[in-house]
């Protein structure tokens, strides 16, 4: 069996990074300043320094992105950013522009370079080119199928690492090379500012050419028309096959996602990978998928992994899939009597809750019989999320660490 792959999670803030690590990520990736794709998910320099120090103290890694395609007038800022990243010991920089990569090699040759999926590396030829030009790792293009990936791995140097996406949003365009968001919202996807315009509802009309003004709407259903919206990638069933390929790192997409989402998805894949390595013959994806289902927002697809001719990856319905569960809160302090929980949604005495336990796929379910106000300690029958960081107290059925996430079953 190949070495166990790294599980790589998104983290748009220090607290998301802590959640990702607590629930089993080996490494996280995040943006820096305005120099990465997903610029609205960037962490500031202080937060990043804190994240790296924390990660290293527990034996984990932090990769940062500078995966924009940069015009010349941005290079001064990029140089400053690379020097800063060098000073705080980042574990790798994810980049895609040859000019940026050249600059990193010049001023910080000790920082490993990971070639971003934005560079669209689809072949061993392309991977070998990047290897000769200083790459430590290739992040594979999402448009590859399993045969392409196996072929690539068999035809690259052994010390060139590979990383592939296993879960999360996919682009309607070729891995982010898209001007839709720029056109619709003035937010350029190629410098990290995508507004996800492909997921918006579009009204469509036809007009009879010989009868101007006779406009007839064309709609798929009462929700409108989502002609450009993609399903989300999910390769939980394929984990055994992926582990057997010898990929170095398995990546979850979603730097804008919440702690709740990151923890839930990381925990599902952490358990799936570990269970496969401890008892491959018993691998059954359904229990992991059951957990993924509780947080997903779109239909799921394996995209091109199993079949390059797959056309079933558009989500025309805009149906919401996570109707049954929602984020409840995060344990702040455990106490046998009453524990303090930072709330994430309305909570009511009598609610059916679940504690998501790191490295355990089945959550602990319980009924929250009583609630106390986190400030006054007065018994209450419900609490609404108000001020940021608002807390409540409740009995927890098991000992919990700080940061454990509580999920709430919605009352229909
Ligand atoms: S608008 Fe959609 S397809 Fe275009 S870059 Fe953004 S997410 Fe990708």
CSV table of C-alpha atoms and ligand atoms in Angstrom, one decimal:
chain,number,residue,atom,x,y,z
A,1,UNK,CA,0.0,0.0,0.0
A,2,UNK,CA,1.2,3.5,-0.7
A,3,UNK,CA,2.0,6.0,2.0
A,4,UNK,CA,-1.1,7.6,3.5
A,5,UNK,CA,-1.8,10.9,1.6
A,6,UNK,CA,-1.8,14.2,3.3
A,7,UNK,CA,-5.3,15.6,4.0
A,8,UNK,CA,-5.2,19.3,3.0
A,9,UNK,CA,-8.0,21.7,4.1
A,10,UNK,CA,-9.0,25.3,3.3
A,11,UNK,CA,-8.7,27.9,6.1
A,12,UNK,CA,-9.6,31.5,5.6
A,13,UNK,CA,-8.8,32.4,9.2
A,14,UNK,CA,-6.9,31.3,12.3
A,15,UNK,CA,-10.0,29.8,13.9
A,16,UNK,CA,-10.8,27.9,10.7
A,17,UNK,CA,-7.3,26.5,10.7
A,18,UNK,CA,-7.7,25.4,14.3
A,19,UNK,CA,-10.9,23.6,13.4
A,20,UNK,CA,-9.4,22.0,10.4
A,21,UNK,CA,-6.4,20.7,12.4
A,22,UNK,CA,-8.6,19.6,15.3
A,23,UNK,CA,-10.8,17.5,12.9
A,24,UNK,CA,-7.8,15.8,11.2
A,25,UNK,CA,-6.2,18.0,8.5
A,26,UNK,CA,-2.5,17.4,8.1
A,27,UNK,CA,-2.1,20.8,6.4
A,28,UNK,CA,-4.1,23.9,5.6
A,29,UNK,CA,-3.9,26.4,2.8
A,30,UNK,CA,-4.9,30.0,2.8
A,31,UNK,CA,-4.4,33.3,0.9
A,32,UNK,CA,-2.2,36.2,1.7
A,33,UNK,CA,-3.1,39.9,1.3
A,34,UNK,CA,-4.6,40.5,-2.1
A,35,UNK,CA,-2.1,38.2,-3.8
A,36,UNK,CA,-4.1,35.1,-4.2
A,37,UNK,CA,-7.2,33.8,-5.8
A,38,UNK,CA,-10.1,34.0,-3.4
A,39,UNK,CA,-8.8,37.3,-2.1
A,40,UNK,CA,-11.9,37.8,0.2
A,41,UNK,CA,-10.8,34.7,2.1
A,42,UNK,CA,-7.3,36.0,2.8
A,43,UNK,CA,-5.8,36.1,6.3
A,44,UNK,CA,-3.9,39.1,7.4
A,45,UNK,CA,-0.1,38.8,8.1
A,46,UNK,CA,-0.5,38.6,11.9
A,47,UNK,CA,-3.2,35.9,11.7
A,48,UNK,CA,-1.0,34.0,9.2
A,49,UNK,CA,2.0,34.2,11.5
A,50,UNK,CA,-0.1,32.9,14.4
A,51,UNK,CA,-1.5,30.1,12.2
A,52,UNK,CA,2.0,29.0,11.1
A,53,UNK,CA,3.4,29.0,14.6
A,54,UNK,CA,0.4,27.1,15.9
A,55,UNK,CA,0.6,24.6,13.0
A,56,UNK,CA,4.3,23.9,13.5
A,57,UNK,CA,3.8,23.5,17.3
A,58,UNK,CA,1.5,20.5,16.6
A,59,UNK,CA,3.5,19.1,13.6
A,60,UNK,CA,1.2,20.4,10.8
A,61,UNK,CA,1.8,22.5,7.8
A,62,UNK,CA,0.6,25.8,6.2
A,63,UNK,CA,0.7,26.6,2.5
A,64,UNK,CA,-0.1,30.0,1.2
A,65,UNK,CA,-1.3,31.0,-2.2
A,66,UNK,CA,0.1,33.7,-4.5
A,67,UNK,CA,-1.7,32.1,-7.5
A,68,UNK,CA,-2.7,35.2,-9.3
A,69,UNK,CA,-1.7,36.1,-12.9
A,70,UNK,CA,0.1,39.3,-12.1
A,71,UNK,CA,0.8,42.3,-14.2
A,72,UNK,CA,4.2,44.0,-13.9
A,73,UNK,CA,3.0,46.7,-11.5
A,74,UNK,CA,2.1,44.0,-8.9
A,75,UNK,CA,5.7,42.6,-8.6
A,76,UNK,CA,6.9,45.0,-5.9
A,77,UNK,CA,4.0,43.9,-3.7
A,78,UNK,CA,4.7,40.2,-4.5
A,79,UNK,CA,8.3,40.6,-3.6
A,80,UNK,CA,7.4,42.1,-0.2
A,81,UNK,CA,4.9,39.3,0.4
A,82,UNK,CA,7.4,36.6,-0.4
A,83,UNK,CA,9.9,38.1,1.9
A,84,UNK,CA,7.3,38.2,4.7
A,85,UNK,CA,6.4,34.6,4.0
A,86,UNK,CA,10.0,33.6,4.2
A,87,UNK,CA,10.4,35.4,7.6
A,88,UNK,CA,7.4,33.5,9.1
A,89,UNK,CA,8.5,30.0,7.8
A,90,UNK,CA,5.6,29.2,5.5
A,91,UNK,CA,5.8,25.5,4.3
A,92,UNK,CA,5.1,26.2,0.7
A,93,UNK,CA,3.8,28.9,-1.7
A,94,UNK,CA,1.1,27.9,-4.2
A,95,UNK,CA,1.7,29.8,-7.5
A,96,UNK,CA,0.8,29.6,-11.1
A,97,UNK,CA,2.4,32.5,-13.0
A,98,UNK,CA,5.9,31.8,-14.3
A,99,UNK,CA,7.0,35.3,-13.4
A,100,UNK,CA,5.9,34.9,-9.8
A,101,UNK,CA,7.5,31.5,-9.6
A,102,UNK,CA,10.8,32.9,-10.9
A,103,UNK,CA,10.7,35.6,-8.3
A,104,UNK,CA,10.1,33.2,-5.5
A,105,UNK,CA,13.0,31.1,-6.6
A,106,UNK,CA,15.2,34.1,-6.7
A,107,UNK,CA,14.5,35.6,-3.3
A,108,UNK,CA,13.3,32.6,-1.3
A,109,UNK,CA,14.8,29.5,-2.9
A,110,UNK,CA,14.2,27.5,0.3
A,111,UNK,CA,10.4,27.8,0.1
A,112,UNK,CA,8.9,24.9,-1.8
A,113,UNK,CA,6.7,25.9,-4.7
A,114,UNK,CA,3.4,24.1,-5.4
A,115,UNK,CA,2.1,24.7,-8.9
A,116,UNK,CA,-1.5,25.9,-8.5
A,117,UNK,CA,-4.4,24.1,-10.3
A,118,UNK,CA,-4.8,27.5,-11.9
A,119,UNK,CA,-1.8,26.6,-14.1
A,120,UNK,CA,-4.0,23.8,-15.5
A,121,UNK,CA,-1.3,21.0,-15.5
A,122,UNK,CA,-3.0,18.2,-17.3
A,123,UNK,CA,0.0,16.0,-18.3
A,124,UNK,CA,3.3,14.5,-17.3
A,125,UNK,CA,4.8,16.8,-19.9
A,126,UNK,CA,3.6,19.9,-18.1
A,127,UNK,CA,4.5,18.5,-14.7
A,128,UNK,CA,8.0,17.7,-15.8
A,129,UNK,CA,8.3,21.3,-17.2
A,130,UNK,CA,7.4,22.7,-13.8
A,131,UNK,CA,9.7,20.2,-12.0
A,132,UNK,CA,12.7,21.5,-14.1
A,133,UNK,CA,11.6,25.0,-13.2
A,134,UNK,CA,11.7,24.4,-9.4
A,135,UNK,CA,8.3,22.9,-8.5
A,136,UNK,CA,8.1,20.6,-5.5
A,137,UNK,CA,4.5,19.8,-6.1
A,138,UNK,CA,1.9,19.8,-8.9
A,139,UNK,CA,-1.7,20.5,-8.1
A,140,UNK,CA,-3.5,18.5,-10.7
A,141,UNK,CA,-6.0,20.1,-13.0
A,142,UNK,CA,-9.6,19.1,-12.0
A,143,UNK,CA,-10.3,18.2,-15.5
A,144,UNK,CA,-8.2,15.0,-15.4
A,145,UNK,CA,-9.7,11.6,-15.1
A,146,UNK,CA,-8.1,8.7,-13.1
A,147,UNK,CA,-6.3,7.3,-16.2
A,148,UNK,CA,-4.7,10.7,-16.9
A,149,UNK,CA,-3.7,10.9,-13.2
A,150,UNK,CA,-2.1,7.4,-13.1
A,151,UNK,CA,-0.3,8.1,-16.3
A,152,UNK,CA,1.1,11.4,-14.9
A,153,UNK,CA,2.3,9.8,-11.7
A,154,UNK,CA,4.1,7.0,-13.6
A,155,UNK,CA,5.9,9.5,-15.8
A,156,UNK,CA,7.2,12.1,-13.4
A,157,UNK,CA,10.2,12.0,-11.1
A,158,UNK,CA,9.6,10.2,-7.8
A,159,UNK,CA,10.3,13.4,-5.7
A,160,UNK,CA,7.8,15.5,-7.6
A,161,UNK,CA,4.7,15.6,-5.3
A,162,UNK,CA,1.1,15.5,-6.6
A,163,UNK,CA,-2.0,17.0,-5.1
A,164,UNK,CA,-5.6,16.6,-6.3
A,165,UNK,CA,-9.0,18.0,-5.4
A,166,UNK,CA,-11.3,15.5,-3.7
A,167,UNK,CA,-14.2,17.7,-2.6
A,168,UNK,CA,-15.8,21.1,-3.1
A,169,UNK,CA,-17.0,23.5,-5.7
A,170,UNK,CA,-15.9,23.2,-9.3
A,171,UNK,CA,-15.8,25.9,-11.9
A,172,UNK,CA,-18.2,26.0,-14.8
A,173,UNK,CA,-15.1,27.4,-16.8
A,174,UNK,CA,-11.8,25.6,-17.1
A,175,UNK,CA,-10.5,25.8,-13.5
A,176,UNK,CA,-11.2,29.4,-12.8
A,177,UNK,CA,-10.0,30.8,-16.2
A,178,UNK,CA,-13.2,32.8,-16.5
A,179,UNK,CA,-14.4,36.3,-17.0
A,180,UNK,CA,-18.0,35.8,-16.1
A,181,UNK,CA,-17.6,37.3,-12.6
A,182,UNK,CA,-15.6,40.2,-14.0
A,183,UNK,CA,-18.3,40.9,-16.6
A,184,UNK,CA,-21.3,40.5,-14.3
A,185,UNK,CA,-19.9,42.0,-11.0
A,186,UNK,CA,-16.6,43.7,-11.9
A,187,UNK,CA,-14.8,41.1,-9.8
A,188,UNK,CA,-12.0,39.4,-11.6
A,189,UNK,CA,-11.7,35.6,-10.9
A,190,UNK,CA,-8.1,35.7,-12.3
A,191,UNK,CA,-6.9,37.8,-9.4
A,192,UNK,CA,-8.9,36.0,-6.8
A,193,UNK,CA,-12.1,38.0,-6.6
A,194,UNK,CA,-14.7,35.7,-8.1
A,195,UNK,CA,-18.3,36.5,-7.1
A,196,UNK,CA,-19.4,33.0,-8.2
A,197,UNK,CA,-21.6,34.5,-10.9
A,198,UNK,CA,-22.0,31.0,-12.4
A,199,UNK,CA,-24.2,30.0,-9.4
A,200,UNK,CA,-26.6,32.9,-9.8
A,201,UNK,CA,-30.2,32.5,-11.1
A,202,UNK,CA,-30.6,33.9,-14.6
A,203,UNK,CA,-33.9,35.0,-16.1
A,204,UNK,CA,-34.1,34.1,-19.8
A,205,UNK,CA,-36.5,35.4,-22.4
A,206,UNK,CA,-37.2,34.8,-26.0
A,207,UNK,CA,-38.5,37.5,-28.2
A,208,UNK,CA,-40.2,36.9,-31.5
A,209,UNK,CA,-38.1,38.7,-34.1
A,210,UNK,CA,-41.1,39.8,-36.1
A,211,UNK,CA,-42.9,41.0,-33.1
A,212,UNK,CA,-40.6,43.1,-31.0
A,213,UNK,CA,-41.8,43.5,-27.4
A,214,UNK,CA,-43.5,40.2,-27.3
A,215,UNK,CA,-41.2,38.8,-24.6
A,216,UNK,CA,-41.7,35.4,-23.2
A,217,UNK,CA,-39.8,34.1,-20.1
A,218,UNK,CA,-38.0,30.8,-20.3
A,219,UNK,CA,-37.8,29.3,-16.9
A,220,UNK,CA,-36.8,25.8,-15.6
A,221,UNK,CA,-38.9,26.1,-12.5
A,222,UNK,CA,-40.2,28.6,-9.9
A,223,UNK,CA,-36.6,29.1,-8.7
A,224,UNK,CA,-35.5,30.4,-12.0
A,225,UNK,CA,-32.8,29.1,-14.4
A,226,UNK,CA,-29.4,28.0,-13.2
A,227,UNK,CA,-27.8,27.2,-16.6
A,228,UNK,CA,-24.2,27.8,-15.5
A,229,UNK,CA,-24.2,26.3,-12.0
A,230,UNK,CA,-22.0,23.2,-11.3
A,231,UNK,CA,-22.5,20.5,-8.8
A,232,UNK,CA,-19.9,20.0,-6.1
A,233,UNK,CA,-17.1,17.5,-6.5
A,234,UNK,CA,-17.2,14.6,-4.0
A,235,UNK,CA,-14.8,11.6,-4.3
A,236,UNK,CA,-15.6,9.9,-1.0
A,237,UNK,CA,-16.6,6.6,-2.7
A,238,UNK,CA,-13.4,6.7,-4.7
A,239,UNK,CA,-11.0,7.2,-1.7
A,240,UNK,CA,-9.6,3.6,-1.9
A,241,UNK,CA,-8.8,4.0,-5.6
A,242,UNK,CA,-7.2,7.4,-5.0
A,243,UNK,CA,-5.1,6.2,-2.1
A,244,UNK,CA,-3.8,3.3,-4.3
A,245,UNK,CA,-2.7,5.8,-7.0
A,246,UNK,CA,0.0,7.2,-4.8
A,247,UNK,CA,-1.1,10.8,-4.7
A,248,UNK,CA,0.8,12.9,-2.1
A,249,UNK,CA,-2.0,15.2,-1.0
A,250,UNK,CA,-5.8,15.2,-1.1
A,251,UNK,CA,-7.3,18.7,-1.1
A,252,UNK,CA,-10.7,20.0,0.0
A,253,UNK,CA,-11.9,23.2,-1.7
A,254,UNK,CA,-13.5,26.1,0.1
A,255,UNK,CA,-11.5,29.0,1.7
A,256,UNK,CA,-14.8,31.0,2.1
A,257,UNK,CA,-16.5,28.1,4.0
A,258,UNK,CA,-17.3,28.2,7.7
A,259,UNK,CA,-15.6,26.3,10.6
A,260,UNK,CA,-18.7,24.1,10.7
A,261,UNK,CA,-18.3,23.1,7.0
A,262,UNK,CA,-14.6,22.6,7.2
A,263,UNK,CA,-14.8,20.5,10.4
A,264,UNK,CA,-17.6,18.3,9.0
A,265,UNK,CA,-16.0,17.7,5.6
A,266,UNK,CA,-12.4,17.2,7.0
A,267,UNK,CA,-13.7,14.8,9.7
A,268,UNK,CA,-15.6,12.7,7.0
A,269,UNK,CA,-12.5,12.4,4.8
A,270,UNK,CA,-10.1,11.9,7.8
A,271,UNK,CA,-12.1,8.9,9.0
A,272,UNK,CA,-12.5,7.6,5.4
A,273,UNK,CA,-8.7,7.7,4.8
A,274,UNK,CA,-7.7,6.3,8.2
A,275,UNK,CA,-10.4,3.5,8.0
A,276,UNK,CA,-9.2,2.5,4.6
A,277,UNK,CA,-5.6,2.2,5.7
A,278,UNK,CA,-6.5,0.2,8.8
A,279,UNK,CA,-9.0,-2.2,7.1
A,280,UNK,CA,-9.1,-1.7,3.3
A,281,UNK,CA,-11.5,-4.6,2.7
A,282,UNK,CA,-14.1,-3.1,4.9
A,283,UNK,CA,-14.2,0.3,3.3
A,284,UNK,CA,-17.8,1.5,3.0
A,285,UNK,CA,-18.3,5.1,1.8
A,286,UNK,CA,-21.9,5.4,2.9
A,287,UNK,CA,-21.3,6.3,6.5
A,288,UNK,CA,-18.9,9.1,5.5
A,289,UNK,CA,-21.3,10.3,2.8
A,290,UNK,CA,-24.1,10.5,5.4
A,291,UNK,CA,-22.1,13.0,7.3
A,292,UNK,CA,-21.1,15.0,4.1
A,293,UNK,CA,-24.9,15.1,3.2
A,294,UNK,CA,-25.6,17.0,6.4
A,295,UNK,CA,-23.5,20.0,5.3
A,296,UNK,CA,-23.7,20.0,1.6
A,297,UNK,CA,-25.5,22.7,-0.3
A,298,UNK,CA,-25.6,21.3,-3.8
A,299,UNK,CA,-25.9,18.1,-5.7
A,300,UNK,CA,-22.7,16.1,-5.8
A,301,UNK,CA,-20.7,14.8,-8.8
A,302,UNK,CA,-17.5,12.8,-9.4
A,303,UNK,CA,-16.9,15.2,-12.3
A,304,UNK,CA,-14.4,13.7,-14.8
A,305,UNK,CA,-12.6,11.4,-12.3
A,306,UNK,CA,-14.4,8.2,-13.5
A,307,UNK,CA,-15.5,9.3,-16.9
A,308,UNK,CA,-14.0,12.1,-19.0
A,309,UNK,CA,-17.2,12.1,-21.0
A,310,UNK,CA,-19.4,12.7,-18.0
A,311,UNK,CA,-21.9,15.4,-18.7
A,312,UNK,CA,-23.7,15.1,-15.4
A,313,UNK,CA,-22.1,17.9,-13.4
A,314,UNK,CA,-24.5,20.8,-13.8
A,315,UNK,CA,-26.9,21.7,-11.1
A,316,UNK,CA,-29.9,23.3,-12.8
A,317,UNK,CA,-32.3,22.9,-9.9
A,318,UNK,CA,-30.6,25.2,-7.3
A,319,UNK,CA,-32.1,22.8,-4.7
A,320,UNK,CA,-30.8,23.2,-1.2
A,321,UNK,CA,-29.6,19.9,0.3
A,322,UNK,CA,-28.8,20.7,3.9
A,323,UNK,CA,-32.4,21.3,5.0
A,324,UNK,CA,-32.3,19.1,8.0
A,325,UNK,CA,-29.2,20.2,9.9
A,326,UNK,CA,-27.5,23.5,10.7
A,327,UNK,CA,-24.6,24.8,12.8
A,328,UNK,CA,-25.5,24.9,16.4
A,329,UNK,CA,-22.3,26.3,18.1
A,330,UNK,CA,-18.8,25.6,19.3
A,331,UNK,CA,-17.7,24.3,22.7
A,332,UNK,CA,-15.8,27.0,24.5
A,333,UNK,CA,-15.3,25.4,27.9
A,334,UNK,CA,-16.3,22.0,29.1
A,335,UNK,CA,-17.7,21.5,32.6
A,336,UNK,CA,-19.3,18.3,33.9
A,337,UNK,CA,-22.2,20.4,35.2
A,338,UNK,CA,-22.7,23.1,32.6
A,339,UNK,CA,-20.5,23.7,29.6
A,340,UNK,CA,-20.2,27.0,27.7
A,341,UNK,CA,-21.0,27.0,24.0
A,342,UNK,CA,-20.6,29.9,21.6
A,343,UNK,CA,-23.8,29.8,19.6
A,344,UNK,CA,-24.0,29.8,15.8
A,345,UNK,CA,-27.8,29.7,15.4
A,346,UNK,CA,-31.0,29.9,17.4
A,347,UNK,CA,-31.1,27.2,20.1
A,348,UNK,CA,-34.1,25.9,22.1
A,349,UNK,CA,-34.4,23.8,25.2
A,350,UNK,CA,-35.5,20.4,23.8
A,351,UNK,CA,-33.4,20.7,20.6
A,352,UNK,CA,-31.9,17.6,19.1
A,353,UNK,CA,-28.2,18.2,18.9
A,354,UNK,CA,-25.1,16.3,17.7
A,355,UNK,CA,-21.5,16.7,18.8
A,356,UNK,CA,-19.1,16.2,15.9
A,357,UNK,CA,-16.2,14.2,17.4
A,358,UNK,CA,-12.8,14.4,15.7
A,359,UNK,CA,-11.6,11.1,14.3
A,360,UNK,CA,-15.0,9.5,14.9
A,361,UNK,CA,-17.5,9.3,12.1
A,362,UNK,CA,-20.6,8.9,14.1
A,363,UNK,CA,-21.6,12.0,16.0
A,364,UNK,CA,-22.8,11.9,19.6
A,365,UNK,CA,-26.6,12.7,19.5
A,366,UNK,CA,-28.3,14.2,22.5
A,367,UNK,CA,-31.4,16.2,23.5
A,368,UNK,CA,-30.5,19.6,25.0
A,369,UNK,CA,-33.0,19.5,27.9
A,370,UNK,CA,-32.0,22.8,29.5
A,371,UNK,CA,-30.3,26.0,28.6
A,372,UNK,CA,-28.8,28.8,30.6
A,373,UNK,CA,-27.7,32.2,29.5
A,374,UNK,CA,-23.9,32.3,29.1
A,375,UNK,CA,-23.6,35.7,30.8
A,376,UNK,CA,-26.3,35.7,33.6
A,377,UNK,CA,-26.6,32.0,34.2
A,378,UNK,CA,-30.3,32.4,34.2
A,379,UNK,CA,-32.3,29.4,32.8
A,380,UNK,CA,-33.9,30.3,29.4
A,381,UNK,CA,-36.0,28.3,27.0
A,382,UNK,CA,-34.3,29.6,23.9
A,383,UNK,CA,-31.5,31.9,22.6
A,384,UNK,CA,-31.2,33.8,19.3
A,385,UNK,CA,-27.9,34.6,17.8
A,386,UNK,CA,-27.2,38.2,18.5
A,387,UNK,CA,-23.9,39.8,19.4
A,388,UNK,CA,-20.8,38.0,18.0
A,389,UNK,CA,-19.5,35.5,20.4
A,390,UNK,CA,-22.7,35.1,22.4
A,391,UNK,CA,-22.7,32.1,24.6
A,392,UNK,CA,-25.1,29.7,26.2
A,393,UNK,CA,-24.6,27.0,28.8
A,394,UNK,CA,-25.9,23.4,28.5
A,395,UNK,CA,-25.2,19.9,29.8
A,396,UNK,CA,-23.0,17.9,27.4
A,397,UNK,CA,-23.3,14.1,27.4
A,398,UNK,CA,-19.5,13.5,26.9
A,399,UNK,CA,-16.3,15.3,27.8
A,400,UNK,CA,-15.6,17.8,25.0
A,401,UNK,CA,-12.5,19.8,24.1
A,402,UNK,CA,-12.6,23.4,23.3
A,403,UNK,CA,-13.5,23.8,19.6
A,404,UNK,CA,-15.8,20.7,19.3
A,405,UNK,CA,-18.6,21.6,17.0
A,406,UNK,CA,-22.3,21.1,17.8
A,407,UNK,CA,-24.8,20.6,15.0
A,408,UNK,CA,-28.5,21.3,15.4
A,409,UNK,CA,-31.3,19.3,13.8
A,410,UNK,CA,-33.7,21.8,12.4
A,411,UNK,CA,-37.3,21.7,13.7
A,412,UNK,CA,-39.5,21.4,10.7
B,1,LIG,S1,-17.8,32.6,-12.0
B,1,LIG,FE1,-17.9,30.4,-11.6
B,1,LIG,S2,-16.8,29.5,-13.3
B,1,LIG,FE2,-16.2,31.6,-13.3
B,1,LIG,S3,-14.3,31.5,-12.0
B,1,LIG,FE3,-16.0,32.0,-10.6
B,1,LIG,S4,-16.7,30.0,-9.8
B,1,LIG,FE4,-15.4,29.6,-11.6
